[in-house]
Short mmCIF file of N, CA and C in Angstrom, two decimals:
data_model
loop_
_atom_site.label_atom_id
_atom_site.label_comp_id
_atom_site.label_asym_id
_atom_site.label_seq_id
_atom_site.Cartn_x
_atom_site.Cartn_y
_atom_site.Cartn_z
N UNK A 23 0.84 -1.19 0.00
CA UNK A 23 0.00 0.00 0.00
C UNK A 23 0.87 1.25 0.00
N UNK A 24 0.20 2.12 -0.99
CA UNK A 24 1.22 3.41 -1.02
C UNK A 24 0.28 4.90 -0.37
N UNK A 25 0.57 5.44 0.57
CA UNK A 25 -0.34 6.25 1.08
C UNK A 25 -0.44 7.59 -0.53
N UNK A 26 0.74 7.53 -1.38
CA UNK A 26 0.65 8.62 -2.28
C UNK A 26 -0.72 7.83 -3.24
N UNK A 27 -0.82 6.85 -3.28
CA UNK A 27 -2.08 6.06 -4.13
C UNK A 27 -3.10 6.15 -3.84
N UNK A 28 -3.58 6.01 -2.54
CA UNK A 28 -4.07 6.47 -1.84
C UNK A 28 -4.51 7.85 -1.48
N UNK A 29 -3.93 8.93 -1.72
CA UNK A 29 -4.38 10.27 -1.54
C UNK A 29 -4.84 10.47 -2.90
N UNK A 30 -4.15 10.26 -4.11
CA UNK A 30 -4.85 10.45 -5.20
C UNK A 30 -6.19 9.69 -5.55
N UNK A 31 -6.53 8.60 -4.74
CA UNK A 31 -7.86 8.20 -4.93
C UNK A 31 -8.65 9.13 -4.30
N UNK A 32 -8.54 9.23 -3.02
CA UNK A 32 -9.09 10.19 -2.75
C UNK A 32 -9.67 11.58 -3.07
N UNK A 33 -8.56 12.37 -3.45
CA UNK A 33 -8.51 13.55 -4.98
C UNK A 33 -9.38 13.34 -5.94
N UNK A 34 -9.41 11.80 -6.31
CA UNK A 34 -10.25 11.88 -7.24
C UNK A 34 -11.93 11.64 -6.96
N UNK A 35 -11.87 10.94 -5.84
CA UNK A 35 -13.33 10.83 -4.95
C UNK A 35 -13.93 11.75 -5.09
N UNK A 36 -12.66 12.70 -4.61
CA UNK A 36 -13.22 14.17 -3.83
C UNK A 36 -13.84 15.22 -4.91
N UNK A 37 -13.29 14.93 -6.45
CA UNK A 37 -13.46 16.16 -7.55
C UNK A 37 -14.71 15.41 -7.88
N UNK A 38 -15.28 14.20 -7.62
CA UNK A 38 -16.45 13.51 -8.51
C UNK A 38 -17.76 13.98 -7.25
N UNK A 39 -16.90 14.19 -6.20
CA UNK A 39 -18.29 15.09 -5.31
C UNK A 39 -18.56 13.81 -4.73
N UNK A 40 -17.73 12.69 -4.47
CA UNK A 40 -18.23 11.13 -3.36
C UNK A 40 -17.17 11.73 -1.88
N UNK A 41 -18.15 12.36 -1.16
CA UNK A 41 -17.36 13.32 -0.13
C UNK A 41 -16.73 11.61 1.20
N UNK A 42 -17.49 10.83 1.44
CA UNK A 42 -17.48 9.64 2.22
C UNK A 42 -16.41 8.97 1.33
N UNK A 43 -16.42 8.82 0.15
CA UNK A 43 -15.27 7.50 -0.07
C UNK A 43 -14.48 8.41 -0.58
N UNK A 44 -13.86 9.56 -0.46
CA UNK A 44 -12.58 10.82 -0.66
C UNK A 44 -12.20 10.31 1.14
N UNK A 45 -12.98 10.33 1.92
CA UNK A 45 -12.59 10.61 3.53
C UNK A 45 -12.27 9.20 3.45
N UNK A 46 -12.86 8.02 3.27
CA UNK A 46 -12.33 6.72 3.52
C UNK A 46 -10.82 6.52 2.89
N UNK A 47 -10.57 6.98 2.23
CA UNK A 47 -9.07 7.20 0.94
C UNK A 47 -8.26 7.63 1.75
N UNK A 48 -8.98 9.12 2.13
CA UNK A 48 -7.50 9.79 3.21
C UNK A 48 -7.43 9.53 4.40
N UNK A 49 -8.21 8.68 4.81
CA UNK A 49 -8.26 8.41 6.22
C UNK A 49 -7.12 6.98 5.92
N UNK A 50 -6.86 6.45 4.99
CA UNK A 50 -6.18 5.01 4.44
C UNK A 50 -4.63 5.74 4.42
N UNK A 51 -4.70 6.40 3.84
CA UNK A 51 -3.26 7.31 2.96
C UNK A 51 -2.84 7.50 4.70
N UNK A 52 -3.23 8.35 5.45
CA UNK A 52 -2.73 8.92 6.96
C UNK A 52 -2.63 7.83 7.77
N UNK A 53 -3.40 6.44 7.53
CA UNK A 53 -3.21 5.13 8.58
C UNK A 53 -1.53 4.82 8.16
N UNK A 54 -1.13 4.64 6.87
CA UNK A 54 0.00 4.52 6.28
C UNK A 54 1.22 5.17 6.61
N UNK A 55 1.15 6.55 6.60
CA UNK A 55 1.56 8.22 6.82
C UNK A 55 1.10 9.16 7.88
N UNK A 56 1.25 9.24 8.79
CA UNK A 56 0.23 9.57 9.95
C UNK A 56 0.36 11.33 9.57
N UNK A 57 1.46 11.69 9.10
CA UNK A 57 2.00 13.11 8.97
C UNK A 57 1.64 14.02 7.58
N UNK A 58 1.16 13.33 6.97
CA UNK A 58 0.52 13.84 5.75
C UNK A 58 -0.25 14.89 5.59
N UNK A 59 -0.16 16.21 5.68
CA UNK A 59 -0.07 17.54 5.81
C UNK A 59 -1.48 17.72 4.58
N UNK A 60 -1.60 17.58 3.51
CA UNK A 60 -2.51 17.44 2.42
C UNK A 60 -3.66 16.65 2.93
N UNK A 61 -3.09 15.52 3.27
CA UNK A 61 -4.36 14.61 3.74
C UNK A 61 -5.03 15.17 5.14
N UNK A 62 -4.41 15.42 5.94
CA UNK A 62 -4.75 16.05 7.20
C UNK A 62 -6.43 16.98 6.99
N UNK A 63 -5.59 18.23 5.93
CA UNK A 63 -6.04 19.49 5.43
C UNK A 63 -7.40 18.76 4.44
N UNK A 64 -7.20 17.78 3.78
CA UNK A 64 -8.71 17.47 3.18
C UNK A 64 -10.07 17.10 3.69
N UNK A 65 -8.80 15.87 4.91
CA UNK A 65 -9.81 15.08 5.62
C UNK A 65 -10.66 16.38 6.68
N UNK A 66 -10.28 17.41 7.37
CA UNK A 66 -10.71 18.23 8.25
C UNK A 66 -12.09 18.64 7.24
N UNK A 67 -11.33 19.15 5.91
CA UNK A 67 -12.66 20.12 4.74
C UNK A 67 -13.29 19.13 4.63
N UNK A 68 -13.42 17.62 4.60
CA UNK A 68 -14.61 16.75 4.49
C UNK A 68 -15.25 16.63 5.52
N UNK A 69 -14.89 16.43 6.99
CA UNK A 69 -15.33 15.97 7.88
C UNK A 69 -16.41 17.24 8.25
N UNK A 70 -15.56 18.92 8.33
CA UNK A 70 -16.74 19.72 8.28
C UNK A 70 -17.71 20.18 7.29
N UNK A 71 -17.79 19.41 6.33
CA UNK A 71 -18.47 20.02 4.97
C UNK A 71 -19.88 18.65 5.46
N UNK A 72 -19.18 17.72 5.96
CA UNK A 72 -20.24 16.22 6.30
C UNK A 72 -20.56 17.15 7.67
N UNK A 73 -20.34 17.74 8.65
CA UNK A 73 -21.06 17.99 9.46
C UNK A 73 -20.61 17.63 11.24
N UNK A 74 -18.91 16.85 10.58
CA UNK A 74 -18.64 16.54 11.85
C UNK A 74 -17.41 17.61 12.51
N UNK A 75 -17.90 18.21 12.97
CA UNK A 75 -17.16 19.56 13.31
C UNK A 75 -15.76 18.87 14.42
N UNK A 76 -15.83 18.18 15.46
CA UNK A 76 -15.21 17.31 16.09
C UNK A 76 -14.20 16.75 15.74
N UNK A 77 -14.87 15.71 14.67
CA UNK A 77 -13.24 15.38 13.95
C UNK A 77 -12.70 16.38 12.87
N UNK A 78 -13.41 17.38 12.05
CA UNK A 78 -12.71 18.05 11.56
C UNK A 78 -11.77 19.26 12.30
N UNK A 79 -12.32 19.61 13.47
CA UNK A 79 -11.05 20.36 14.05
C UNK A 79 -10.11 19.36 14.75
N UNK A 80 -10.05 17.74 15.66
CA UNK A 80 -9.00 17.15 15.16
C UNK A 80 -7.99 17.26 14.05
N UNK A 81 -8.89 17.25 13.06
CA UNK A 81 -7.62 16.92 11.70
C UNK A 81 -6.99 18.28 11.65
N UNK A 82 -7.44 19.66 12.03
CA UNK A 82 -6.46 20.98 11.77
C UNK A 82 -5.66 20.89 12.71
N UNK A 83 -6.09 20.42 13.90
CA UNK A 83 -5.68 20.37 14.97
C UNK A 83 -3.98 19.38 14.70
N UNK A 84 -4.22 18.24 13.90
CA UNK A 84 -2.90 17.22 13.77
C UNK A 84 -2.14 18.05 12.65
N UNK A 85 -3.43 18.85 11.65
CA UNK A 85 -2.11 19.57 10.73
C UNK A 85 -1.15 20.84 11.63
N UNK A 86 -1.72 21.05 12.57
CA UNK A 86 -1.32 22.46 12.77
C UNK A 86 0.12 21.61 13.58
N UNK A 87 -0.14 20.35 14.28
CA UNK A 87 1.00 20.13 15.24
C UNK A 87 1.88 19.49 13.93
N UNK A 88 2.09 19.66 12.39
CA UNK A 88 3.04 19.04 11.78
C UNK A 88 3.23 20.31 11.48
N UNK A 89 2.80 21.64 11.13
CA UNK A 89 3.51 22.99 10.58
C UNK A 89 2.57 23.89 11.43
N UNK A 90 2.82 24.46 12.77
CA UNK A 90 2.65 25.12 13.38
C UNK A 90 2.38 26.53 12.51
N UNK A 91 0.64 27.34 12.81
CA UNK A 91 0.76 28.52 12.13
C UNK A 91 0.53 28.27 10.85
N UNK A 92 0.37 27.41 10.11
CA UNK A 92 -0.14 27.28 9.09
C UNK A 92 -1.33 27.94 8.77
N UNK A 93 -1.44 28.68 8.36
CA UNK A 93 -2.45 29.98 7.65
C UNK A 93 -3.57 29.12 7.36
N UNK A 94 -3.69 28.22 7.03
CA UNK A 94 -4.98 27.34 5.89
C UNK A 94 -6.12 26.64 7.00
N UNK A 95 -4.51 25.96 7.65
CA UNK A 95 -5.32 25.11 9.19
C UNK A 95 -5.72 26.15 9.96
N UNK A 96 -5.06 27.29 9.83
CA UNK A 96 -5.89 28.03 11.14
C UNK A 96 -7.00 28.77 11.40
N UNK A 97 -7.52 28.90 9.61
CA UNK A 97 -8.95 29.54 8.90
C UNK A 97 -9.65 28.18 9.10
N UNK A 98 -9.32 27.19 8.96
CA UNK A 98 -9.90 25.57 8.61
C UNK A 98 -10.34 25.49 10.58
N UNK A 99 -9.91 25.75 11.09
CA UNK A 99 -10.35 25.86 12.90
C UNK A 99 -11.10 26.69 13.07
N UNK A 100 -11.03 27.79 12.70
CA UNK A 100 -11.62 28.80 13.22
C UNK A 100 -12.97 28.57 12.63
N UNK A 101 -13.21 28.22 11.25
CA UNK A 101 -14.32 28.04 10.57
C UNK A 101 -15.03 26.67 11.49
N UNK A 102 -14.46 26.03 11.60
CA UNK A 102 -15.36 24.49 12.41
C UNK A 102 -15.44 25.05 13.37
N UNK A 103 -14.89 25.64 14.67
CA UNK A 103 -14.84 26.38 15.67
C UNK A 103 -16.73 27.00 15.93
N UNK A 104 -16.94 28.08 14.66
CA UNK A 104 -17.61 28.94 14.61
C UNK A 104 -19.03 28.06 14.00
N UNK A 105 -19.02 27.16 13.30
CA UNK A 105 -20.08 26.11 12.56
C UNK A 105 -20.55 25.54 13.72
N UNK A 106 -19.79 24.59 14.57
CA UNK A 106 -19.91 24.01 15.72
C UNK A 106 -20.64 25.15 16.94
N UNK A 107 -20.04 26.62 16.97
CA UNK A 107 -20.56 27.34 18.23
C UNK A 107 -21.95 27.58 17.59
N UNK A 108 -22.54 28.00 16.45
CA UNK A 108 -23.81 28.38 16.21
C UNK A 108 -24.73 27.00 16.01
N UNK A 109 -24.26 25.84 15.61
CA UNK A 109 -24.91 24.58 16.02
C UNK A 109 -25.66 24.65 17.71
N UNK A 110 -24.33 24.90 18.39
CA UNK A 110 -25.13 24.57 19.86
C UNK A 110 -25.44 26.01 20.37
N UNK A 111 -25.22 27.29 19.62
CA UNK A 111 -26.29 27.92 20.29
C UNK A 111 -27.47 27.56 19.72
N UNK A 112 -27.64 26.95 18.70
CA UNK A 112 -29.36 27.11 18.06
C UNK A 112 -29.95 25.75 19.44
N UNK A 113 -28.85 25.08 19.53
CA UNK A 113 -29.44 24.05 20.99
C UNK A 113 -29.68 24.35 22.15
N UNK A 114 -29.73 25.93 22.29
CA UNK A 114 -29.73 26.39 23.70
C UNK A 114 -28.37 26.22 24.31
N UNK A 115 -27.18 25.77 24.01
CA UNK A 115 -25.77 25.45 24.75
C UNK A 115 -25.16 26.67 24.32
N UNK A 116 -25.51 27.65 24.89
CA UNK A 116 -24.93 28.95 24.98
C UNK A 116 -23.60 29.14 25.36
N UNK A 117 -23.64 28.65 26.88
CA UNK A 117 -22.22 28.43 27.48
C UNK A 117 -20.96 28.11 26.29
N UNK A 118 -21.06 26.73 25.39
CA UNK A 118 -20.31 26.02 25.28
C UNK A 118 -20.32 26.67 23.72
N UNK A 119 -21.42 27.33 23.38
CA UNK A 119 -20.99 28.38 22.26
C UNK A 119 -20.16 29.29 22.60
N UNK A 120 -20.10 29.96 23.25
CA UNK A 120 -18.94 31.16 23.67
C UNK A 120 -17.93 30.47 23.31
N UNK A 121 -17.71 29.17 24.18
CA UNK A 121 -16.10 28.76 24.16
C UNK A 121 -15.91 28.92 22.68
N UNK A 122 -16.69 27.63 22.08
CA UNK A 122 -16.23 27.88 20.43
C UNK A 122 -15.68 29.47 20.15
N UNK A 123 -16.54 30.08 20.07
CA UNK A 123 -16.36 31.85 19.75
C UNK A 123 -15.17 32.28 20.29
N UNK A 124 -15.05 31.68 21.25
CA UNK A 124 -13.44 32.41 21.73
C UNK A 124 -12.49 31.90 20.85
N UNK A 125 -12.25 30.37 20.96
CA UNK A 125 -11.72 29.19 19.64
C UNK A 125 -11.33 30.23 18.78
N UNK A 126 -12.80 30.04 17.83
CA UNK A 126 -12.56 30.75 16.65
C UNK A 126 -12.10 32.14 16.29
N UNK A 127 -12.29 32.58 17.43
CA UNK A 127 -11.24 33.70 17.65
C UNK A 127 -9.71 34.16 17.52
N UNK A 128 -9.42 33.24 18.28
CA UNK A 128 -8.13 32.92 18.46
C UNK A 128 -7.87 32.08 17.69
N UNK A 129 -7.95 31.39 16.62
CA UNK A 129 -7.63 30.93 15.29
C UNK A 129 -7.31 31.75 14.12
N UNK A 130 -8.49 32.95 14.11
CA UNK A 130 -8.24 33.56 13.40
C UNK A 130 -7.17 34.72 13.42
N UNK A 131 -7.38 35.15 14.54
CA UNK A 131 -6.14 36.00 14.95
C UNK A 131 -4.84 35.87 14.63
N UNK A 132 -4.45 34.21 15.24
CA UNK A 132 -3.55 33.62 14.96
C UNK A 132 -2.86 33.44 13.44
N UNK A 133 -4.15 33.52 12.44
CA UNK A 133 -3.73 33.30 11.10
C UNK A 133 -3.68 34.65 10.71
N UNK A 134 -4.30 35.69 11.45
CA UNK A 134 -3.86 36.66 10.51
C UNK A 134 -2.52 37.59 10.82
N UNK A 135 -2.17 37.15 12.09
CA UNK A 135 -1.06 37.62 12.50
C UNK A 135 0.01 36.88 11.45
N UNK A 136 -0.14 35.54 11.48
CA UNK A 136 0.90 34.81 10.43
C UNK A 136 0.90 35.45 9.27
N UNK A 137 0.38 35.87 8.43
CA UNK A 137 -0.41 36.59 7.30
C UNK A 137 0.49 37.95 6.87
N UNK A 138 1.07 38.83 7.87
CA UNK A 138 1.38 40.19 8.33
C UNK A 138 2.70 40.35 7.90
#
């Protein structure tokens, strides 16, 4: 198994719009490659585009600890951050929206300071 074979299946999952078997691909390619910076960065944009805000800030979360400050991952957090806080305010979890809001705060900050 080649995790680079593997990410390009995925790539190609991903351009045909099969958002589940693009994530099953890169989730294969990173079992292989745990450090895979591309795959990291896709799997996060699938996981929050499917709705799972959780594991997609995991995955910015593993890109950011392979290139610290990474501009892409840190819009890619802040955005799940902010998806996730207005999810649970519409649930009444006000509290635990703020936190997000702070999150996403400080994500973005973070990237735009890198940015400067």
């Amino acid at each position: 198994d080649s995790a680079v074979l593997w990410e390009g299946l995925a790539a190609a999952y991903q351009s045909l719009g099969r958002s589940t078997a693009a994530l099953r691909s890169y989730t294969r390619a990173l079992e292989l490659e745990p450090g895979r910076l591309y795959c990291l960065m896709q799997s996060a944009a699938l996981h929050h585009q499917l709705g799972s805000f959780n594991e997609a800030l995991t995955a910015y979360r593993q890109a950011l600890d392979q290139q610290p400050g990474h501009p892409a991952a840190l819009l890619g957090a802040a955005e799940v951050q902010l998806a996730s806080a207005h999810r649970h305010s519409r649930m009444g979890a006000h509290g635990i929206a703020a936190i997000e809001l702070e999150g996403a705060a400080e994500c973005a900050a973070a990237a735009a300071a890198g940015c400067t």
